[in-house]
Amino acid sequence: MYRCVPYTEDMKEDWDRLAWSQGTIFHTLSFRQILLETFGYQCLYHAVVDQSGQICALIPLTSGRNLGLKRVGVSLPFVNYTDVCALNEEAAQFAIAAIATLKEKYRLRYIELRFKNGTMLCEGKQLSSVLKQLDTDHGQLNDTNHTFVLPLTNEDEVLSLSTRNNRNHIRKVYKNNWFQVSYDKGNLIEFHKVYVRRMKQLGSPAQDIRFFQRFFDYFPEHAVLQTVLDAETGEVAGGMLLLISPGDSTLYYPYGANLTAYNHKYLNNFMYWEAVKFGIRSGLKQLDLGRSQTGSGTYKYKEQWGAAAEQLTYFVMGSTNKEAGPPDKEKLRFFIELWKRMPNIVTEPVGKQLIKYLMP
């Protein structure tokens, strides 16, 4: 009844119609273009079509070299999760089964699939039966990550979900007028400087500024740069790239950073609360605060906002050997600490080239 076929340009309109209506902004072909242009990955996108040729499910998949220079597939890099987007559960199950054949077809070392709780993006159904297809005898499961989803109703209700300390910090930062918020895309260069600096402090290379610029080029109505300015100096102290996803009525916060020198002034509280207000003004139902490892500092910080922790399930298809799969932080601990200590003159140019092999 179904066939799995490679993406072709004549599918563009139908693909994006399904992605925008039932998927996320990351399922769209515009995000595919951002990945291809920025990192030079190979596009392995496929569609599940029925007998009439109608697209019934989307398989967004990219291929590149990992740190070991082995050819691998990910759906999708630089995205916390990409659940199956399909018209019905049968098409979704067919898509999962088809991915295993794509691994062999393109001679990939492994394919990393990233799910949120196994939810199929169709009618709110659960994909428990599909997840059972992911046989751990033929891959690895990683369930150490969560994303946090905050419902957006009205400001009073959202604030009431926070802990007392969090509410006090929000009130204090506004009472003291320490910061101003800006949505001027002209702040991108200064935001990127903050982002690169913060990523280095965390031991990670950063994406080139062109990665961020392409969001505004390809999503002019759905990409928003929210920056936080020091009220006295006007300098950019932090910021978020926010993405509006109409299909699931979600405001995504995939990339952001702040100067830690402002932590005592609760810059993060201000920045998150401004994102909440923006999401409410935009008529969205929820704010996705992004990925955190279980029990980490960011995990605990997001918890105090009253956001629901939702399990992320990563499955490395075709690799039962952990050494052959994507590296975790523990494997990279030495290099992370080394990266923090290396001079910027080395890390900034090298990082722009290195990050595409990490596929975070």
mmCIF file of C-alpha atoms in Angstrom:
data_model
loop_
_atom_site.group_PDB
_atom_site.id
_atom_site.type_symbol
_atom_site.label_atom_id
_atom_site.label_comp_id
_atom_site.label_asym_id
_atom_site.label_seq_id
_atom_site.Cartn_x
_atom_site.Cartn_y
_atom_site.Cartn_z
ATOM 1 C CA MET A 1 0.000 0.000 0.000
ATOM 2 C CA TYR A 2 2.902 2.362 0.768
ATOM 3 C CA ARG A 3 6.227 3.093 -0.865
ATOM 4 C CA CYS A 4 9.285 4.924 0.442
ATOM 5 C CA VAL A 5 10.665 7.246 -2.231
ATOM 6 C CA PRO A 6 13.494 9.820 -2.258
ATOM 7 C CA TYR A 7 12.505 13.456 -1.995
ATOM 8 C CA THR A 8 12.320 15.342 -5.291
ATOM 9 C CA GLU A 9 11.632 19.009 -5.911
ATOM 10 C CA ASP A 10 8.174 18.330 -7.335
ATOM 11 C CA MET A 11 7.173 17.139 -3.829
ATOM 12 C CA LYS A 12 8.015 20.490 -2.255
ATOM 13 C CA GLU A 13 4.503 21.893 -1.958
ATOM 14 C CA ASP A 14 2.956 18.683 -0.589
ATOM 15 C CA TRP A 15 5.880 18.026 1.755
ATOM 16 C CA ASP A 16 5.726 21.479 3.319
ATOM 17 C CA ARG A 17 1.941 21.364 3.564
ATOM 18 C CA LEU A 18 2.165 18.268 5.766
ATOM 19 C CA ALA A 19 5.171 19.614 7.713
ATOM 20 C CA TRP A 20 3.561 22.966 8.511
ATOM 21 C CA SER A 21 0.146 21.537 9.363
ATOM 22 C CA GLN A 22 1.059 18.473 11.440
ATOM 23 C CA GLY A 23 4.791 18.607 11.990
ATOM 24 C CA THR A 24 7.187 21.209 13.329
ATOM 25 C CA ILE A 25 9.234 23.971 11.780
ATOM 26 C CA PHE A 26 12.150 21.513 11.744
ATOM 27 C CA HIS A 27 10.291 19.139 9.381
ATOM 28 C CA THR A 28 10.097 21.825 6.709
ATOM 29 C CA LEU A 29 12.283 21.963 3.637
ATOM 30 C CA SER A 30 13.539 25.400 4.635
ATOM 31 C CA PHE A 31 15.273 23.917 7.668
ATOM 32 C CA ARG A 32 16.726 21.250 5.376
ATOM 33 C CA GLN A 33 18.187 24.008 3.242
ATOM 34 C CA ILE A 34 19.755 25.686 6.284
ATOM 35 C CA LEU A 35 21.517 22.435 7.221
ATOM 36 C CA LEU A 36 22.734 21.756 3.698
ATOM 37 C CA GLU A 37 24.037 25.264 3.076
ATOM 38 C CA THR A 38 25.684 25.661 6.473
ATOM 39 C CA PHE A 39 27.248 22.254 7.035
ATOM 40 C CA GLY A 40 27.363 20.605 3.623
ATOM 41 C CA TYR A 41 25.470 17.505 4.739
ATOM 42 C CA GLN A 42 23.985 15.104 2.200
ATOM 43 C CA CYS A 43 20.212 15.195 1.997
ATOM 44 C CA LEU A 44 18.617 11.761 2.402
ATOM 45 C CA TYR A 45 15.030 12.979 2.824
ATOM 46 C CA HIS A 46 12.388 10.425 1.844
ATOM 47 C CA ALA A 47 8.612 10.402 1.753
ATOM 48 C CA VAL A 48 6.138 7.603 2.348
ATOM 49 C CA VAL A 49 3.522 7.740 -0.408
ATOM 50 C CA ASP A 50 0.341 5.747 -0.997
ATOM 51 C CA GLN A 51 -0.891 4.172 -4.237
ATOM 52 C CA SER A 52 -2.144 7.509 -5.536
ATOM 53 C CA GLY A 53 1.199 9.192 -4.860
ATOM 54 C CA GLN A 54 -0.041 11.198 -1.877
ATOM 55 C CA ILE A 55 2.602 11.920 0.758
ATOM 56 C CA CYS A 56 1.542 10.166 3.958
ATOM 57 C CA ALA A 57 4.687 10.430 6.091
ATOM 58 C CA LEU A 58 7.921 12.410 6.153
ATOM 59 C CA ILE A 59 11.410 10.992 6.761
ATOM 60 C CA PRO A 60 13.788 13.942 7.261
ATOM 61 C CA LEU A 61 17.297 12.529 7.335
ATOM 62 C CA THR A 62 20.739 13.986 6.731
ATOM 63 C CA SER A 63 24.089 12.277 6.340
ATOM 64 C CA GLY A 64 27.576 13.426 7.180
ATOM 65 C CA ARG A 65 30.861 12.322 8.708
ATOM 66 C CA ASN A 66 31.101 11.905 12.481
ATOM 67 C CA LEU A 67 34.193 12.563 14.605
ATOM 68 C CA GLY A 68 35.577 9.187 13.515
ATOM 69 C CA LEU A 69 35.001 10.253 9.887
ATOM 70 C CA LYS A 70 32.469 7.443 9.468
ATOM 71 C CA ARG A 71 29.418 8.174 7.328
ATOM 72 C CA VAL A 72 26.335 8.331 9.557
ATOM 73 C CA GLY A 73 22.742 9.543 9.423
ATOM 74 C CA VAL A 74 20.839 11.743 11.869
ATOM 75 C CA SER A 75 17.280 12.970 11.946
ATOM 76 C CA LEU A 76 18.013 15.763 12.517
ATOM 77 C CA PRO A 77 21.284 17.350 13.726
ATOM 78 C CA PHE A 78 20.980 20.581 15.732
ATOM 79 C CA VAL A 79 17.420 19.591 16.689
ATOM 80 C CA ASN A 80 16.426 18.128 20.053
ATOM 81 C CA TYR A 81 13.838 15.765 18.583
ATOM 82 C CA THR A 82 12.121 15.000 15.290
ATOM 83 C CA ASP A 83 9.075 12.815 15.870
ATOM 84 C CA VAL A 84 7.395 10.965 13.031
ATOM 85 C CA CYS A 85 5.115 13.247 11.027
ATOM 86 C CA ALA A 86 2.443 11.181 9.308
ATOM 87 C CA LEU A 87 -1.198 11.158 8.276
ATOM 88 C CA ASN A 88 -1.908 7.976 10.223
ATOM 89 C CA GLU A 89 -0.228 5.398 12.430
ATOM 90 C CA GLU A 90 0.102 2.828 9.659
ATOM 91 C CA ALA A 91 2.108 5.264 7.529
ATOM 92 C CA ALA A 92 4.257 6.129 10.551
ATOM 93 C CA GLN A 93 5.055 2.477 11.201
ATOM 94 C CA PHE A 94 5.955 2.023 7.556
ATOM 95 C CA ALA A 95 8.288 5.032 7.796
ATOM 96 C CA ILE A 96 10.143 3.600 10.810
ATOM 97 C CA ALA A 97 10.598 0.268 9.049
ATOM 98 C CA ALA A 98 11.825 2.034 5.910
ATOM 99 C CA ILE A 99 14.566 3.878 7.800
ATOM 100 C CA ALA A 100 16.333 0.579 8.481
ATOM 101 C CA THR A 101 16.531 -0.064 4.743
ATOM 102 C CA LEU A 102 17.929 3.434 4.149
ATOM 103 C CA LYS A 103 20.825 2.642 6.462
ATOM 104 C CA GLU A 104 21.823 -0.262 4.224
ATOM 105 C CA LYS A 105 21.045 1.537 0.985
ATOM 106 C CA TYR A 106 23.351 4.450 1.765
ATOM 107 C CA ARG A 107 25.928 2.357 3.666
ATOM 108 C CA LEU A 108 25.642 4.373 6.849
ATOM 109 C CA ARG A 109 27.486 3.285 9.988
ATOM 110 C CA TYR A 110 24.356 4.064 11.987
ATOM 111 C CA ILE A 111 21.274 6.294 11.996
ATOM 112 C CA GLU A 112 20.399 8.260 15.125
ATOM 113 C CA LEU A 113 16.659 8.802 15.579
ATOM 114 C CA ARG A 114 15.433 11.360 18.095
ATOM 115 C CA PHE A 115 11.921 11.084 19.522
ATOM 116 C CA LYS A 116 9.949 12.905 22.194
ATOM 117 C CA ASN A 117 8.148 10.250 24.198
ATOM 118 C CA GLY A 118 7.443 8.284 21.026
ATOM 119 C CA THR A 119 4.677 10.676 20.040
ATOM 120 C CA MET A 120 3.481 10.589 16.463
ATOM 121 C CA LEU A 121 2.628 14.034 15.134
ATOM 122 C CA CYS A 122 -0.856 13.011 14.044
ATOM 123 C CA GLU A 123 -4.022 13.247 16.112
ATOM 124 C CA GLY A 124 -2.008 13.075 19.336
ATOM 125 C CA LYS A 125 -1.609 9.297 19.150
ATOM 126 C CA GLN A 126 1.192 7.446 20.871
ATOM 127 C CA LEU A 127 3.673 5.424 18.880
ATOM 128 C CA SER A 128 4.231 2.701 21.434
ATOM 129 C CA SER A 129 3.860 0.031 18.785
ATOM 130 C CA VAL A 130 6.387 1.780 16.562
ATOM 131 C CA LEU A 131 8.895 2.155 19.370
ATOM 132 C CA LYS A 132 8.682 -1.595 19.892
ATOM 133 C CA GLN A 133 10.030 -1.938 16.365
ATOM 134 C CA LEU A 134 13.254 -0.333 17.563
ATOM 135 C CA ASP A 135 14.785 -3.592 18.722
ATOM 136 C CA THR A 136 17.595 -2.974 21.202
ATOM 137 C CA ASP A 137 19.281 -6.081 19.795
ATOM 138 C CA HIS A 138 19.991 -3.963 16.723
ATOM 139 C CA GLY A 139 20.744 -0.604 18.295
ATOM 140 C CA GLN A 140 21.142 1.506 21.410
ATOM 141 C CA LEU A 141 18.552 3.405 23.420
ATOM 142 C CA ASN A 142 19.490 6.608 25.220
ATOM 143 C CA ASP A 143 16.887 8.072 27.572
ATOM 144 C CA THR A 144 19.045 10.472 29.597
ATOM 145 C CA ASN A 145 17.604 13.644 28.040
ATOM 146 C CA HIS A 146 14.385 15.566 28.566
ATOM 147 C CA THR A 147 12.801 18.604 27.029
ATOM 148 C CA PHE A 148 10.678 21.000 29.061
ATOM 149 C CA VAL A 149 7.330 22.264 27.796
ATOM 150 C CA LEU A 150 5.642 25.233 29.449
ATOM 151 C CA PRO A 151 1.933 25.817 28.689
ATOM 152 C CA LEU A 152 1.165 29.346 27.533
ATOM 153 C CA THR A 153 -2.239 30.527 28.755
ATOM 154 C CA ASN A 154 -1.955 33.970 30.316
ATOM 155 C CA GLU A 155 0.837 35.634 32.271
ATOM 156 C CA ASP A 156 -0.761 35.163 35.701
ATOM 157 C CA GLU A 157 -1.347 31.448 35.166
ATOM 158 C CA VAL A 158 2.132 30.831 33.768
ATOM 159 C CA LEU A 159 3.718 32.741 36.637
ATOM 160 C CA SER A 160 1.713 30.725 39.160
ATOM 161 C CA LEU A 161 3.413 27.544 37.895
ATOM 162 C CA SER A 162 6.827 28.835 39.004
ATOM 163 C CA THR A 163 8.410 28.269 42.368
ATOM 164 C CA ARG A 164 8.243 31.133 44.862
ATOM 165 C CA ASN A 165 11.944 31.898 44.376
ATOM 166 C CA ASN A 166 11.551 32.067 40.609
ATOM 167 C CA ARG A 167 8.584 34.434 40.906
ATOM 168 C CA ASN A 168 10.563 36.654 43.282
ATOM 169 C CA HIS A 169 13.528 36.781 40.923
ATOM 170 C CA ILE A 170 11.288 37.758 38.010
ATOM 171 C CA ARG A 171 9.674 40.553 40.009
ATOM 172 C CA LYS A 172 13.034 41.777 41.290
ATOM 173 C CA VAL A 173 14.656 42.047 37.856
ATOM 174 C CA TYR A 174 11.750 44.143 36.550
ATOM 175 C CA LYS A 175 11.574 46.274 39.691
ATOM 176 C CA ASN A 176 15.225 47.232 39.262
ATOM 177 C CA ASN A 177 14.959 47.867 35.515
ATOM 178 C CA TRP A 178 18.276 46.163 34.886
ATOM 179 C CA PHE A 179 17.489 45.065 31.317
ATOM 180 C CA GLN A 180 15.591 45.903 28.182
ATOM 181 C CA VAL A 181 14.343 43.469 25.550
ATOM 182 C CA SER A 182 14.900 43.941 21.836
ATOM 183 C CA TYR A 183 13.654 42.100 18.753
ATOM 184 C CA ASP A 184 16.013 43.901 16.386
ATOM 185 C CA LYS A 185 17.733 41.417 14.064
ATOM 186 C CA GLY A 186 20.491 43.971 13.754
ATOM 187 C CA ASN A 187 21.759 42.650 17.090
ATOM 188 C CA LEU A 188 22.721 39.326 15.517
ATOM 189 C CA ILE A 189 26.461 40.019 15.401
ATOM 190 C CA GLU A 190 26.589 40.996 19.077
ATOM 191 C CA PHE A 191 24.357 38.082 20.046
ATOM 192 C CA HIS A 192 26.635 35.695 18.182
ATOM 193 C CA LYS A 193 29.661 36.988 20.083
ATOM 194 C CA VAL A 194 27.872 36.209 23.355
ATOM 195 C CA TYR A 195 26.845 32.804 22.024
ATOM 196 C CA VAL A 196 30.380 31.840 20.929
ATOM 197 C CA ARG A 197 31.788 32.963 24.258
ATOM 198 C CA ARG A 198 29.250 30.982 26.273
ATOM 199 C CA MET A 199 29.660 27.834 24.169
ATOM 200 C CA LYS A 200 33.406 27.969 24.749
ATOM 201 C CA GLN A 201 32.832 28.231 28.503
ATOM 202 C CA LEU A 202 30.770 25.048 28.202
ATOM 203 C CA GLY A 203 33.509 23.342 26.196
ATOM 204 C CA SER A 204 31.724 23.293 22.852
ATOM 205 C CA PRO A 205 32.390 24.836 19.438
ATOM 206 C CA ALA A 206 29.750 27.200 18.084
ATOM 207 C CA GLN A 207 27.956 27.453 14.769
ATOM 208 C CA ASP A 208 29.058 30.111 12.331
ATOM 209 C CA ILE A 209 26.950 33.270 12.337
ATOM 210 C CA ARG A 210 25.662 32.349 8.866
ATOM 211 C CA PHE A 211 23.767 29.448 10.439
ATOM 212 C CA PHE A 212 21.699 31.911 12.454
ATOM 213 C CA GLN A 213 21.339 34.405 9.613
ATOM 214 C CA ARG A 214 19.802 31.738 7.406
ATOM 215 C CA PHE A 215 16.900 31.318 9.810
ATOM 216 C CA PHE A 216 15.879 34.900 9.064
ATOM 217 C CA ASP A 217 16.448 34.342 5.347
ATOM 218 C CA TYR A 218 14.364 31.161 5.141
ATOM 219 C CA PHE A 219 11.853 31.809 7.957
ATOM 220 C CA PRO A 220 11.237 35.563 7.774
ATOM 221 C CA GLU A 221 7.837 35.210 9.481
ATOM 222 C CA HIS A 222 8.780 32.495 11.965
ATOM 223 C CA ALA A 223 12.302 33.269 13.242
ATOM 224 C CA VAL A 224 12.736 35.870 15.991
ATOM 225 C CA LEU A 225 15.920 37.154 17.599
ATOM 226 C CA GLN A 226 15.167 38.150 21.177
ATOM 227 C CA THR A 227 18.118 39.920 22.778
ATOM 228 C CA VAL A 228 18.553 41.272 26.287
ATOM 229 C CA LEU A 229 20.265 44.653 26.584
ATOM 230 C CA ASP A 230 21.983 46.117 29.609
ATOM 231 C CA ALA A 231 19.681 49.040 30.451
ATOM 232 C CA GLU A 232 22.631 51.304 31.331
ATOM 233 C CA THR A 233 25.059 50.551 28.503
ATOM 234 C CA GLY A 234 22.755 49.209 25.785
ATOM 235 C CA GLU A 235 25.134 46.296 25.233
ATOM 236 C CA VAL A 236 23.803 42.824 24.384
ATOM 237 C CA ALA A 237 24.052 40.654 27.492
ATOM 238 C CA GLY A 238 22.189 37.603 26.207
ATOM 239 C CA GLY A 239 19.629 36.368 23.761
ATOM 240 C CA MET A 240 17.550 33.628 22.241
ATOM 241 C CA LEU A 241 16.730 32.523 18.720
ATOM 242 C CA LEU A 242 12.992 31.790 18.940
ATOM 243 C CA LEU A 243 11.162 29.781 16.275
ATOM 244 C CA ILE A 244 7.388 29.898 15.775
ATOM 245 C CA SER A 245 5.965 26.507 14.770
ATOM 246 C CA PRO A 246 2.262 26.769 13.790
ATOM 247 C CA GLY A 247 1.719 23.032 13.243
ATOM 248 C CA ASP A 248 2.104 22.195 16.928
ATOM 249 C CA SER A 249 1.448 25.768 18.155
ATOM 250 C CA THR A 250 4.836 25.817 19.861
ATOM 251 C CA LEU A 251 7.476 28.465 20.396
ATOM 252 C CA TYR A 252 10.842 26.730 20.269
ATOM 253 C CA TYR A 253 13.992 27.980 21.988
ATOM 254 C CA PRO A 254 16.752 25.904 20.334
ATOM 255 C CA TYR A 255 19.705 28.289 20.629
ATOM 256 C CA GLY A 256 20.601 30.950 23.157
ATOM 257 C CA ALA A 257 23.233 32.210 25.585
ATOM 258 C CA ASN A 258 23.987 34.888 28.124
ATOM 259 C CA LEU A 259 26.962 36.531 29.791
ATOM 260 C CA THR A 260 27.454 34.849 33.160
ATOM 261 C CA ALA A 261 28.613 38.154 34.655
ATOM 262 C CA TYR A 262 24.921 39.101 34.779
ATOM 263 C CA ASN A 263 23.740 35.996 36.610
ATOM 264 C CA HIS A 264 23.427 37.875 39.902
ATOM 265 C CA LYS A 265 20.920 40.180 38.207
ATOM 266 C CA TYR A 266 18.757 37.215 37.115
ATOM 267 C CA LEU A 267 19.320 37.793 33.404
ATOM 268 C CA ASN A 268 18.068 34.300 32.560
ATOM 269 C CA ASN A 269 14.823 34.894 34.447
ATOM 270 C CA PHE A 270 14.245 38.083 32.474
ATOM 271 C CA MET A 271 15.087 36.410 29.179
ATOM 272 C CA TYR A 272 12.823 33.402 29.750
ATOM 273 C CA TRP A 273 9.946 35.548 30.966
ATOM 274 C CA GLU A 274 10.174 37.779 27.898
ATOM 275 C CA ALA A 275 9.988 34.621 25.762
ATOM 276 C CA VAL A 276 6.864 33.586 27.690
ATOM 277 C CA LYS A 277 5.253 36.963 27.032
ATOM 278 C CA PHE A 278 6.203 36.817 23.352
ATOM 279 C CA GLY A 279 4.693 33.333 23.003
ATOM 280 C CA ILE A 280 1.445 34.461 24.622
ATOM 281 C CA ARG A 281 1.252 37.549 22.389
ATOM 282 C CA SER A 282 1.814 35.315 19.371
ATOM 283 C CA GLY A 283 -1.140 33.097 20.323
ATOM 284 C CA LEU A 284 0.959 29.954 20.781
ATOM 285 C CA LYS A 285 -0.013 27.177 23.175
ATOM 286 C CA GLN A 286 3.364 26.189 24.584
ATOM 287 C CA LEU A 287 7.007 27.137 24.940
ATOM 288 C CA ASP A 288 9.579 24.392 24.451
ATOM 289 C CA LEU A 289 12.582 25.219 26.628
ATOM 290 C CA GLY A 290 14.898 22.705 24.994
ATOM 291 C CA ARG A 291 16.991 19.709 25.950
ATOM 292 C CA SER A 292 18.611 19.045 29.320
ATOM 293 C CA GLN A 293 20.260 15.963 30.762
ATOM 294 C CA THR A 294 18.448 14.387 33.690
ATOM 295 C CA GLY A 295 19.466 16.006 36.958
ATOM 296 C CA SER A 296 21.708 18.652 35.365
ATOM 297 C CA GLY A 297 21.771 22.289 36.418
ATOM 298 C CA THR A 298 19.685 23.380 33.430
ATOM 299 C CA TYR A 299 17.226 20.545 34.155
ATOM 300 C CA LYS A 300 16.672 21.872 37.685
ATOM 301 C CA TYR A 301 16.452 25.467 36.474
ATOM 302 C CA LYS A 302 13.718 24.661 33.957
ATOM 303 C CA GLU A 303 11.835 22.622 36.539
ATOM 304 C CA GLN A 304 11.368 25.706 38.714
ATOM 305 C CA TRP A 305 9.374 27.341 35.906
ATOM 306 C CA GLY A 306 6.734 24.637 36.308
ATOM 307 C CA ALA A 307 7.451 23.263 32.836
ATOM 308 C CA ALA A 308 6.672 19.581 32.298
ATOM 309 C CA ALA A 309 9.726 17.386 31.744
ATOM 310 C CA GLU A 310 9.075 15.214 28.689
ATOM 311 C CA GLN A 311 11.245 12.201 27.961
ATOM 312 C CA LEU A 312 13.445 12.270 24.879
ATOM 313 C CA THR A 313 14.267 8.873 23.445
ATOM 314 C CA TYR A 314 17.293 8.650 21.176
ATOM 315 C CA PHE A 315 17.813 5.413 19.282
ATOM 316 C CA VAL A 316 21.010 4.613 17.393
ATOM 317 C CA MET A 317 19.840 2.208 14.721
ATOM 318 C CA GLY A 318 22.442 -0.280 13.542
ATOM 319 C CA SER A 319 25.021 0.132 16.293
ATOM 320 C CA THR A 320 24.966 -2.048 19.409
ATOM 321 C CA ASN A 321 28.567 -1.097 20.221
ATOM 322 C CA LYS A 322 28.615 2.112 22.267
ATOM 323 C CA GLU A 323 32.113 2.866 21.051
ATOM 324 C CA ALA A 324 30.829 2.939 17.479
ATOM 325 C CA GLY A 325 27.871 5.237 18.243
ATOM 326 C CA PRO A 326 27.755 8.993 18.795
ATOM 327 C CA PRO A 327 30.027 10.050 21.680
ATOM 328 C CA ASP A 328 28.538 11.252 24.949
ATOM 329 C CA LYS A 329 29.961 13.959 27.190
ATOM 330 C CA GLU A 330 31.894 11.514 29.314
ATOM 331 C CA LYS A 331 33.786 10.176 26.302
ATOM 332 C CA LEU A 332 34.641 13.727 25.305
ATOM 333 C CA ARG A 333 35.402 15.038 28.803
ATOM 334 C CA PHE A 334 39.130 15.522 28.155
ATOM 335 C CA PHE A 335 38.500 17.404 24.906
ATOM 336 C CA ILE A 336 35.745 19.519 26.475
ATOM 337 C CA GLU A 337 38.094 20.678 29.220
ATOM 338 C CA LEU A 338 40.871 21.255 26.686
ATOM 339 C CA TRP A 339 38.537 23.324 24.502
ATOM 340 C CA LYS A 340 37.677 25.589 27.443
ATOM 341 C CA ARG A 341 41.363 26.386 27.951
ATOM 342 C CA MET A 342 42.469 26.847 24.353
ATOM 343 C CA PRO A 343 42.835 30.451 23.084
ATOM 344 C CA ASN A 344 39.979 31.991 21.109
ATOM 345 C CA ILE A 345 42.274 32.537 18.149
ATOM 346 C CA VAL A 346 42.310 28.733 17.779
ATOM 347 C CA THR A 347 38.828 27.693 18.885
ATOM 348 C CA GLU A 348 36.798 30.183 16.856
ATOM 349 C CA PRO A 349 37.997 29.237 13.334
ATOM 350 C CA VAL A 350 38.460 25.555 14.180
ATOM 351 C CA GLY A 351 35.077 25.350 15.882
ATOM 352 C CA LYS A 352 33.230 26.475 12.753
ATOM 353 C CA GLN A 353 34.648 23.461 10.917
ATOM 354 C CA LEU A 354 34.540 20.974 13.780
ATOM 355 C CA ILE A 355 30.931 21.361 14.855
ATOM 356 C CA LYS A 356 29.465 19.743 11.749
ATOM 357 C CA TYR A 357 31.147 16.467 12.776
ATOM 358 C CA LEU A 358 29.554 16.573 16.232
ATOM 359 C CA MET A 359 25.978 16.680 14.869
ATOM 360 C CA PRO A 360 24.621 17.807 18.274
#
